[in-house]
mmCIF file of C-alpha atoms in Angstrom:
data_model
loop_
_atom_site.group_PDB
_atom_site.id
_atom_site.type_symbol
_atom_site.label_atom_id
_atom_site.label_comp_id
_atom_site.label_asym_id
_atom_site.label_seq_id
_atom_site.Cartn_x
_atom_site.Cartn_y
_atom_site.Cartn_z
ATOM 1 C CA MET P 594 -8.173 161.866 -4.817
ATOM 2 C CA HIS P 595 -10.380 159.040 -4.777
ATOM 3 C CA HIS P 596 -13.071 159.212 -1.869
ATOM 4 C CA GLN P 597 -12.140 158.089 1.179
ATOM 5 C CA VAL P 598 -14.520 155.840 3.553
ATOM 6 C CA THR P 599 -14.463 157.606 6.674
ATOM 7 C CA ILE P 600 -15.593 156.783 10.562
ATOM 8 C CA LYS P 601 -18.713 159.090 9.756
ATOM 9 C CA ASP P 602 -19.757 157.268 6.760
ATOM 10 C CA ILE P 603 -20.043 154.175 8.887
ATOM 11 C CA ALA P 604 -21.357 155.526 11.875
ATOM 12 C CA GLU P 605 -24.446 157.093 9.409
ATOM 13 C CA ILE P 606 -24.939 153.540 7.856
ATOM 14 C CA ALA P 607 -24.915 151.973 11.340
ATOM 15 C CA GLY P 608 -26.937 154.178 12.954
ATOM 16 C CA VAL P 609 -24.577 154.574 15.852
ATOM 17 C CA SER P 610 -21.979 157.324 16.994
ATOM 18 C CA PHE P 611 -19.220 158.354 15.931
ATOM 19 C CA SER P 612 -17.100 157.183 19.199
ATOM 20 C CA THR P 613 -19.050 153.635 18.758
ATOM 21 C CA VAL P 614 -17.505 153.044 15.551
ATOM 22 C CA SER P 615 -13.979 154.157 16.931
ATOM 23 C CA ARG P 616 -14.244 151.968 19.783
ATOM 24 C CA CYS P 617 -15.637 148.936 17.609
ATOM 25 C CA LEU P 618 -12.612 149.358 15.060
ATOM 26 C CA ASN P 619 -10.206 149.273 18.063
ATOM 27 C CA ASP P 620 -12.025 146.461 19.512
ATOM 28 C CA SER P 621 -12.662 148.180 22.834
ATOM 29 C CA GLU P 622 -14.398 146.188 25.625
ATOM 30 C CA LEU P 623 -16.964 149.106 25.849
ATOM 31 C CA VAL P 624 -19.084 147.855 23.295
ATOM 32 C CA ALA P 625 -21.282 145.175 23.278
ATOM 33 C CA ASP P 626 -19.837 142.395 20.746
ATOM 34 C CA LYS P 627 -22.807 142.343 18.846
ATOM 35 C CA THR P 628 -22.651 145.898 17.858
ATOM 36 C CA LYS P 629 -18.951 145.316 17.227
ATOM 37 C CA GLN P 630 -19.594 142.782 14.504
ATOM 38 C CA ARG P 631 -22.116 144.718 12.953
ATOM 39 C CA VAL P 632 -20.022 147.890 12.819
ATOM 40 C CA ASN P 633 -16.661 145.676 11.685
ATOM 41 C CA LYS P 634 -18.880 144.151 8.703
ATOM 42 C CA ILE P 635 -20.288 147.514 7.635
ATOM 43 C CA ALA P 636 -16.794 148.963 7.589
ATOM 44 C CA SER P 637 -15.367 145.844 5.953
ATOM 45 C CA ASP P 638 -17.633 146.165 3.297
ATOM 46 C CA LEU P 639 -17.237 149.888 2.715
ATOM 47 C CA GLY P 640 -13.448 148.743 2.484
ATOM 48 C CA PHE P 641 -12.169 150.489 5.656
ATOM 49 C CA GLU P 642 -9.909 147.539 6.474
ATOM 50 C CA PHE P 643 -8.219 147.414 9.396
ATOM 51 C CA ASN P 644 -7.424 143.567 8.949
ATOM 52 C CA ALA P 645 -5.194 141.991 11.660
ATOM 53 C CA GLY P 646 -4.572 139.037 9.923
ATOM 54 C CA ALA P 647 -3.119 140.558 7.396
ATOM 55 C CA ARG P 648 -1.118 142.915 9.106
ATOM 56 C CA SER P 649 0.245 139.892 11.449
ATOM 57 C CA MET P 650 2.131 138.442 8.717
ATOM 58 C CA ILE P 651 3.808 141.848 8.096
ATOM 59 C CA THR P 652 3.943 142.658 11.665
ATOM 60 C CA SER P 653 5.593 139.496 12.590
ATOM 61 C CA ARG P 654 8.722 141.336 10.937
ATOM 62 C CA VAL P 655 8.385 144.322 12.467
ATOM 63 C CA GLY P 656 9.421 144.629 15.805
ATOM 64 C CA THR P 657 9.118 148.276 16.989
ATOM 65 C CA VAL P 658 7.734 151.631 15.552
ATOM 66 C CA GLY P 659 9.119 155.313 16.849
ATOM 67 C CA ILE P 660 6.903 157.623 17.493
ATOM 68 C CA ILE P 661 8.543 161.289 17.456
ATOM 69 C CA LEU P 662 6.652 163.828 19.403
ATOM 70 C CA PRO P 663 6.585 167.510 18.996
ATOM 71 C CA GLU P 664 8.738 169.562 21.308
ATOM 72 C CA GLN P 665 5.704 171.267 22.995
ATOM 73 C CA TYR P 666 4.204 167.993 23.446
ATOM 74 C CA THR P 667 3.748 168.864 27.332
ATOM 75 C CA GLU P 668 2.180 171.938 26.999
ATOM 76 C CA ILE P 669 -1.577 171.805 27.607
ATOM 77 C CA ASN P 670 -2.687 173.473 24.696
ATOM 78 C CA VAL P 671 -0.787 170.995 22.317
ATOM 79 C CA ASN P 672 -1.165 167.973 24.202
ATOM 80 C CA VAL P 673 -5.070 168.220 24.382
ATOM 81 C CA TYR P 674 -5.342 166.726 20.843
ATOM 82 C CA HIS P 675 -2.007 165.236 20.554
ATOM 83 C CA GLY P 676 -2.620 163.412 23.651
ATOM 84 C CA MET P 677 -5.442 161.859 22.038
ATOM 85 C CA LEU P 678 -3.904 160.763 18.987
ATOM 86 C CA MET P 679 -1.308 159.314 20.603
ATOM 87 C CA ASN P 680 -3.429 157.198 22.384
ATOM 88 C CA GLN P 681 -5.023 156.117 19.095
ATOM 89 C CA LEU P 682 -1.719 155.806 17.812
ATOM 90 C CA ARG P 683 -0.838 153.558 20.410
ATOM 91 C CA SER P 684 -3.769 151.255 20.335
ATOM 92 C CA SER P 685 -3.589 150.764 16.699
ATOM 93 C CA LEU P 686 0.232 149.635 17.036
ATOM 94 C CA GLU P 687 -0.545 147.281 20.015
ATOM 95 C CA LYS P 688 -3.545 145.662 18.106
ATOM 96 C CA ALA P 689 -0.541 144.942 15.417
ATOM 97 C CA ASP P 690 1.341 143.633 18.068
ATOM 98 C CA VAL P 691 4.113 145.991 17.728
ATOM 99 C CA ASP P 692 6.410 147.613 20.354
ATOM 100 C CA LEU P 693 6.628 151.371 20.558
ATOM 101 C CA ILE P 694 9.429 153.784 21.607
ATOM 102 C CA VAL P 695 8.204 157.304 22.098
ATOM 103 C CA SER P 696 11.029 160.452 21.573
ATOM 104 C CA TYR P 697 11.094 163.735 20.494
ATOM 105 C CA GLU P 698 13.246 164.668 17.769
ATOM 106 C CA THR P 699 15.899 166.361 19.815
ATOM 107 C CA ASN P 700 17.232 165.030 23.121
ATOM 108 C CA HIS P 701 16.506 168.096 25.591
ATOM 109 C CA TYR P 702 19.879 167.429 27.454
ATOM 110 C CA SER P 703 22.410 166.301 24.882
ATOM 111 C CA GLY P 704 20.632 168.494 21.994
ATOM 112 C CA GLN P 705 21.280 164.952 20.169
ATOM 113 C CA ASN P 706 19.004 164.159 17.068
ATOM 114 C CA ASN P 707 17.109 161.409 18.560
ATOM 115 C CA ILE P 708 15.817 160.149 14.892
ATOM 116 C CA VAL P 709 19.689 159.680 13.882
ATOM 117 C CA ARG P 710 20.218 157.706 17.265
ATOM 118 C CA LEU P 711 16.968 155.587 17.182
ATOM 119 C CA VAL P 712 17.823 154.724 13.914
ATOM 120 C CA THR P 713 21.965 154.076 13.962
ATOM 121 C CA ARG P 714 21.373 152.046 17.132
ATOM 122 C CA ASN P 715 18.742 149.976 14.920
ATOM 123 C CA LYS P 716 16.201 150.495 17.719
ATOM 124 C CA VAL P 717 13.427 151.188 15.426
ATOM 125 C CA ASP P 718 11.874 149.403 11.865
ATOM 126 C CA GLY P 719 9.843 152.585 11.021
ATOM 127 C CA LEU P 720 8.916 155.933 12.599
ATOM 128 C CA ILE P 721 5.769 157.613 12.619
ATOM 129 C CA ILE P 722 6.646 161.515 12.994
ATOM 130 C CA LEU P 723 4.230 164.257 14.429
ATOM 131 C CA VAL P 724 6.405 166.906 14.004
ATOM 132 C CA GLU P 725 5.180 170.186 12.342
ATOM 133 C CA ASN P 726 8.735 171.378 10.855
ATOM 134 C CA LEU P 727 10.886 168.451 10.519
ATOM 135 C CA THR P 728 14.598 169.554 9.989
ATOM 136 C CA ALA P 729 16.517 169.213 6.749
ATOM 137 C CA ALA P 730 18.895 166.752 8.724
ATOM 138 C CA SER P 731 16.538 164.494 10.037
ATOM 139 C CA LEU P 732 14.817 164.332 6.554
ATOM 140 C CA GLU P 733 18.005 163.740 4.703
ATOM 141 C CA PHE P 734 19.078 161.404 6.790
ATOM 142 C CA LEU P 735 15.830 159.289 6.837
ATOM 143 C CA ASN P 736 15.836 159.317 3.194
ATOM 144 C CA GLY P 737 19.711 158.201 3.001
ATOM 145 C CA LYS P 738 19.184 155.526 5.270
ATOM 146 C CA SER P 739 16.078 154.753 3.296
ATOM 147 C CA VAL P 740 14.024 154.021 6.607
ATOM 148 C CA PRO P 741 10.414 153.575 6.408
ATOM 149 C CA PHE P 742 8.673 156.759 7.830
ATOM 150 C CA VAL P 743 5.579 158.628 7.798
ATOM 151 C CA CYS P 744 4.836 162.058 8.441
ATOM 152 C CA ILE P 745 1.016 162.740 10.424
ATOM 153 C CA HIS P 746 -1.400 165.160 11.570
ATOM 154 C CA TYR P 747 0.512 168.716 10.326
ATOM 155 C CA PRO P 748 -0.448 169.815 6.695
ATOM 156 C CA PRO P 749 2.537 169.215 4.586
ATOM 157 C CA GLY P 750 4.609 172.616 4.456
ATOM 158 C CA GLU P 751 7.593 173.114 2.459
ATOM 159 C CA THR P 752 10.040 170.663 3.872
ATOM 160 C CA LEU P 753 7.641 167.585 3.696
ATOM 161 C CA LYS P 754 7.233 167.826 -0.389
ATOM 162 C CA GLY P 755 7.097 164.238 -1.427
ATOM 163 C CA GLN P 756 6.862 162.622 1.598
ATOM 164 C CA ASP P 757 4.744 160.353 3.131
ATOM 165 C CA VAL P 758 2.258 162.505 4.987
ATOM 166 C CA ILE P 759 -1.116 161.925 6.347
ATOM 167 C CA TYR P 760 -2.908 165.076 8.082
ATOM 168 C CA THR P 761 -6.499 166.725 8.475
ATOM 169 C CA ASP P 762 -7.719 169.106 5.996
ATOM 170 C CA HIS P 763 -7.817 172.018 8.126
ATOM 171 C CA GLU P 764 -8.929 174.548 5.252
ATOM 172 C CA ALA P 765 -12.158 172.113 4.916
ATOM 173 C CA GLY P 766 -12.518 172.238 8.855
ATOM 174 C CA GLY P 767 -12.483 175.870 8.861
ATOM 175 C CA LYS P 768 -15.091 175.910 6.071
ATOM 176 C CA LEU P 769 -17.324 173.776 8.291
ATOM 177 C CA VAL P 770 -17.381 176.137 11.312
ATOM 178 C CA ALA P 771 -18.592 178.970 8.953
ATOM 179 C CA GLU P 772 -21.282 176.941 7.216
ATOM 180 C CA HIS P 773 -22.531 175.838 10.331
ATOM 181 C CA LEU P 774 -22.813 179.261 11.998
ATOM 182 C CA LEU P 775 -24.017 180.595 8.397
ATOM 183 C CA GLU P 776 -26.842 177.846 8.406
ATOM 184 C CA GLN P 777 -27.763 179.029 12.176
ATOM 185 C CA GLY P 778 -28.531 182.425 10.820
ATOM 186 C CA ARG P 779 -25.624 184.531 12.487
ATOM 187 C CA THR P 780 -24.158 187.470 10.555
ATOM 188 C CA ARG P 781 -21.641 189.289 13.088
ATOM 189 C CA PHE P 782 -18.487 186.933 12.817
ATOM 190 C CA ALA P 783 -15.670 187.090 15.287
ATOM 191 C CA MET P 784 -12.441 184.678 14.950
ATOM 192 C CA LEU P 785 -9.904 184.143 17.836
ATOM 193 C CA ALA P 786 -6.780 183.218 15.696
ATOM 194 C CA MET P 787 -3.474 181.853 16.853
ATOM 195 C CA ASP P 788 -1.087 184.769 16.956
ATOM 196 C CA GLU P 789 1.778 182.235 16.202
ATOM 197 C CA GLU P 790 2.689 181.256 12.401
ATOM 198 C CA HIS P 791 1.527 177.708 12.082
ATOM 199 C CA LEU P 792 0.200 176.489 8.919
ATOM 200 C CA GLU P 793 -2.721 174.431 10.240
ATOM 201 C CA PHE P 794 -4.050 177.539 12.206
ATOM 202 C CA ARG P 795 -3.700 179.469 9.324
ATOM 203 C CA LEU P 796 -5.752 177.116 7.193
ATOM 204 C CA ARG P 797 -8.223 176.796 9.795
ATOM 205 C CA GLU P 798 -8.744 180.733 9.195
ATOM 206 C CA LYS P 799 -8.500 180.756 5.437
ATOM 207 C CA GLY P 800 -11.337 178.239 5.440
ATOM 208 C CA PHE P 801 -13.582 180.156 7.816
ATOM 209 C CA CYS P 802 -12.800 183.643 6.520
ATOM 210 C CA GLU P 803 -13.355 182.700 2.906
ATOM 211 C CA THR P 804 -16.495 181.260 3.259
ATOM 212 C CA ILE P 805 -17.990 183.642 5.524
ATOM 213 C CA GLU P 806 -16.639 186.699 3.139
ATOM 214 C CA LYS P 807 -18.317 184.519 0.264
ATOM 215 C CA ALA P 808 -21.550 184.887 2.098
ATOM 216 C CA GLY P 809 -21.221 188.444 1.872
ATOM 217 C CA TYR P 810 -20.191 188.628 5.694
ATOM 218 C CA GLN P 811 -17.321 190.022 7.381
ATOM 219 C CA VAL P 812 -14.942 188.609 10.216
ATOM 220 C CA THR P 813 -13.266 190.319 12.546
ATOM 221 C CA MET P 814 -9.760 188.878 13.601
ATOM 222 C CA PHE P 815 -8.419 188.885 17.751
ATOM 223 C CA TYR P 816 -5.073 187.293 18.279
ATOM 224 C CA CYS P 817 -4.108 185.712 21.450
ATOM 225 C CA ASN P 818 -1.918 182.329 22.061
ATOM 226 C CA SER P 819 -3.558 178.992 22.167
ATOM 227 C CA THR P 820 -4.192 178.640 25.859
ATOM 228 C CA PHE P 821 -7.447 179.114 28.119
ATOM 229 C CA GLU P 822 -6.080 181.884 29.855
ATOM 230 C CA SER P 823 -5.151 184.159 27.050
ATOM 231 C CA ALA P 824 -8.478 183.914 25.398
ATOM 232 C CA ARG P 825 -10.383 184.512 28.721
ATOM 233 C CA ALA P 826 -8.286 187.419 29.226
ATOM 234 C CA LEU P 827 -8.489 188.830 25.841
ATOM 235 C CA VAL P 828 -12.210 188.712 25.646
ATOM 236 C CA ALA P 829 -12.717 189.752 29.581
ATOM 237 C CA GLY P 830 -10.999 192.868 28.545
ATOM 238 C CA MET P 831 -12.895 193.733 25.457
ATOM 239 C CA ILE P 832 -16.148 192.450 26.676
ATOM 240 C CA ASP P 833 -18.265 195.397 25.275
ATOM 241 C CA GLU P 834 -17.008 194.980 21.775
ATOM 242 C CA ILE P 835 -17.626 191.312 21.840
ATOM 243 C CA ARG P 836 -21.333 192.042 23.007
ATOM 244 C CA GLY P 837 -21.175 193.292 19.151
ATOM 245 C CA PHE P 838 -20.945 190.146 17.690
ATOM 246 C CA ASP P 839 -23.219 186.812 17.333
ATOM 247 C CA ALA P 840 -21.027 184.256 16.454
ATOM 248 C CA LEU P 841 -17.314 183.346 17.636
ATOM 249 C CA PHE P 842 -14.937 180.790 16.100
ATOM 250 C CA GLY P 843 -11.967 179.599 18.446
ATOM 251 C CA SER P 844 -8.937 178.506 16.901
ATOM 252 C CA ASN P 845 -8.925 175.509 19.171
ATOM 253 C CA ASP P 846 -10.934 173.870 22.207
ATOM 254 C CA LEU P 847 -9.216 176.130 24.615
ATOM 255 C CA MET P 848 -9.374 179.472 22.984
ATOM 256 C CA ALA P 849 -13.371 178.861 22.829
ATOM 257 C CA LEU P 850 -13.729 177.637 26.019
ATOM 258 C CA GLY P 851 -11.486 180.484 27.434
ATOM 259 C CA ALA P 852 -13.740 183.212 25.512
ATOM 260 C CA MET P 853 -16.932 181.311 26.973
ATOM 261 C CA ARG P 854 -15.709 181.679 30.445
ATOM 262 C CA SER P 855 -15.267 185.669 30.036
ATOM 263 C CA MET P 856 -18.556 185.659 28.360
ATOM 264 C CA LYS P 857 -20.724 183.747 30.743
ATOM 265 C CA ASP P 858 -19.073 186.024 33.826
ATOM 266 C CA ALA P 859 -20.277 188.763 31.823
ATOM 267 C CA GLY P 860 -23.669 187.471 31.680
ATOM 268 C CA ILE P 861 -23.968 187.104 27.911
ATOM 269 C CA SER P 862 -26.208 184.012 27.330
ATOM 270 C CA LEU P 863 -24.773 181.198 25.103
ATOM 271 C CA PRO P 864 -25.733 180.438 22.389
ATOM 272 C CA GLU P 865 -28.557 182.698 22.315
ATOM 273 C CA ASP P 866 -26.149 185.927 22.414
ATOM 274 C CA ILE P 867 -23.426 184.548 20.738
ATOM 275 C CA ALA P 868 -22.774 180.937 19.074
ATOM 276 C CA VAL P 869 -19.746 179.559 19.794
ATOM 277 C CA VAL P 870 -17.488 176.668 17.994
ATOM 278 C CA GLY P 871 -14.039 175.334 19.051
ATOM 279 C CA TYR P 872 -11.552 173.025 17.079
ATOM 280 C CA ASP P 873 -10.311 169.568 18.329
ATOM 281 C CA ASP P 874 -13.486 167.896 20.100
ATOM 282 C CA SER P 875 -11.680 167.465 23.342
ATOM 283 C CA GLU P 876 -13.076 166.147 26.238
ATOM 284 C CA PHE P 877 -13.142 169.603 28.118
ATOM 285 C CA GLY P 878 -15.493 170.983 25.309
ATOM 286 C CA ARG P 879 -17.948 168.089 26.181
ATOM 287 C CA TYR P 880 -18.079 168.361 29.877
ATOM 288 C CA ASN P 881 -18.074 172.223 29.840
ATOM 289 C CA ASN P 882 -21.898 174.055 30.218
ATOM 290 C CA PRO P 883 -22.946 174.960 27.403
ATOM 291 C CA SER P 884 -21.089 172.033 25.821
ATOM 292 C CA LEU P 885 -19.116 173.035 23.033
ATOM 293 C CA THR P 886 -20.093 172.331 19.379
ATOM 294 C CA SER P 887 -16.379 171.686 17.638
ATOM 295 C CA ILE P 888 -14.742 170.152 14.840
ATOM 296 C CA HIS P 889 -13.415 166.718 15.453
ATOM 297 C CA GLN P 890 -9.934 166.055 14.201
ATOM 298 C CA PRO P 891 -10.013 162.662 12.753
ATOM 299 C CA ARG P 892 -7.707 160.973 14.738
ATOM 300 C CA GLU P 893 -9.085 157.478 14.430
ATOM 301 C CA GLU P 894 -8.478 157.787 10.632
ATOM 302 C CA LEU P 895 -5.186 159.883 11.394
ATOM 303 C CA ALA P 896 -3.756 156.622 13.288
ATOM 304 C CA HIS P 897 -5.564 153.850 11.021
ATOM 305 C CA PHE P 898 -3.964 155.192 7.634
ATOM 306 C CA SER P 899 -0.358 156.228 9.210
ATOM 307 C CA CYS P 900 0.068 152.437 10.505
ATOM 308 C CA ASP P 901 -1.256 151.084 7.211
ATOM 309 C CA ARG P 902 1.379 153.444 5.164
ATOM 310 C CA LEU P 903 4.150 152.191 7.330
ATOM 311 C CA PHE P 904 3.718 148.600 7.471
ATOM 312 C CA ASN P 905 2.975 148.988 3.822
ATOM 313 C CA GLN P 906 6.141 150.896 3.130
ATOM 314 C CA MET P 907 8.288 148.399 5.459
ATOM 315 C CA GLU P 908 6.782 145.287 3.113
ATOM 316 C CA LYS P 909 7.568 146.971 -0.271
ATOM 317 C CA GLN P 910 11.393 147.975 1.499
ATOM 318 C CA LYS P 911 11.472 144.199 2.696
ATOM 319 C CA ASN P 912 10.809 142.679 -0.918
ATOM 320 C CA GLY P 913 13.142 145.513 -2.237
ATOM 321 C CA GLU P 914 10.356 147.478 -4.000
ATOM 322 C CA ASP P 915 9.966 151.047 -4.691
ATOM 323 C CA ILE P 916 8.136 153.408 -2.042
ATOM 324 C CA LEU P 917 5.507 155.432 -3.574
ATOM 325 C CA LYS P 918 4.984 158.064 -1.318
ATOM 326 C CA LYS P 919 1.464 159.254 -0.724
ATOM 327 C CA ARG P 920 -0.405 162.479 0.713
ATOM 328 C CA ILE P 921 -3.623 161.438 2.255
ATOM 329 C CA SER P 922 -5.726 164.531 3.704
ATOM 330 C CA ILE P 923 -8.424 163.316 5.654
ATOM 331 C CA GLN P 924 -11.777 165.383 6.464
ATOM 332 C CA PRO P 925 -12.727 166.504 9.582
ATOM 333 C CA VAL P 926 -16.432 166.555 10.854
ATOM 334 C CA LEU P 927 -18.432 169.206 12.930
ATOM 335 C CA ILE P 928 -19.897 167.908 16.096
ATOM 336 C CA GLN P 929 -22.939 170.048 17.320
ATOM 337 C CA ARG P 930 -23.571 170.328 20.867
ATOM 338 C CA GLU P 931 -25.164 173.298 22.981
ATOM 339 C CA SER P 932 -22.873 176.247 22.400
ATOM 340 C CA SER P 933 -24.545 176.735 18.700
#
């Protein structure tokens, strides 16, 4: 796969922070015009096109895009990341002057398939699908009706072979955490892993554990669900065992923060005794004391590329051309803060 220019590359060249680049690309009022012009010029020189002009030719013919959210969207542990991604998608679509309808795959009351409903009623011109395991029925329907759609965020499992999928490389994310902790000279590793089967969490574990083991160390795994409370209770209940580690990786920020709460309550000092790293780069992690080192899932690029792919598909479809499906994996970035 060709190298993709990321927000990190642009930030490094421009000498500004990650979030400043994101804001410049989204034309936010929070950034000075001069900075915006400079960052956008660097972005376009690098070929990171967010070309609203070229877009408007396509989007003038696109009325509405549907976004299909995961069932658990309202649960805080899911919403922390998906809420941020959703905001990013919304701003990308609004910038392209496209309306959006937000829905779930299944209507919670009638049990009807909303994807089928939205398409049959001609409510949407295309779909961005944020669902881990799209049902075979939905997939068959979409491909049969040749509706442009892009699946985003979730790594492509069996069901999504041969579809347009844009996702974060979570294995690379786990590897980044391991490399960072090894660089810090840590040698006794614990991981708080998600007890349910989810491919993105398994990939984080795989990247982390394989890198640590390659370096000649062991990872001790502890399982809980992906909430603050679950991680807090688990760590509180085995605090003496936890004292035996000098590094802990939480599969998401909430799990890492829950663990940190119990460690602090027990008088363990962070990061001196134990370095902690989370995953998601959520606001909570930044506000915590100590602030949480975390993996930033590239939601800006996910939104950017998925809108790009969708508009591209729509354009091809209107011209009667074949749509080539693409798998695009995007590299996450480690953001170092006080916890490690």
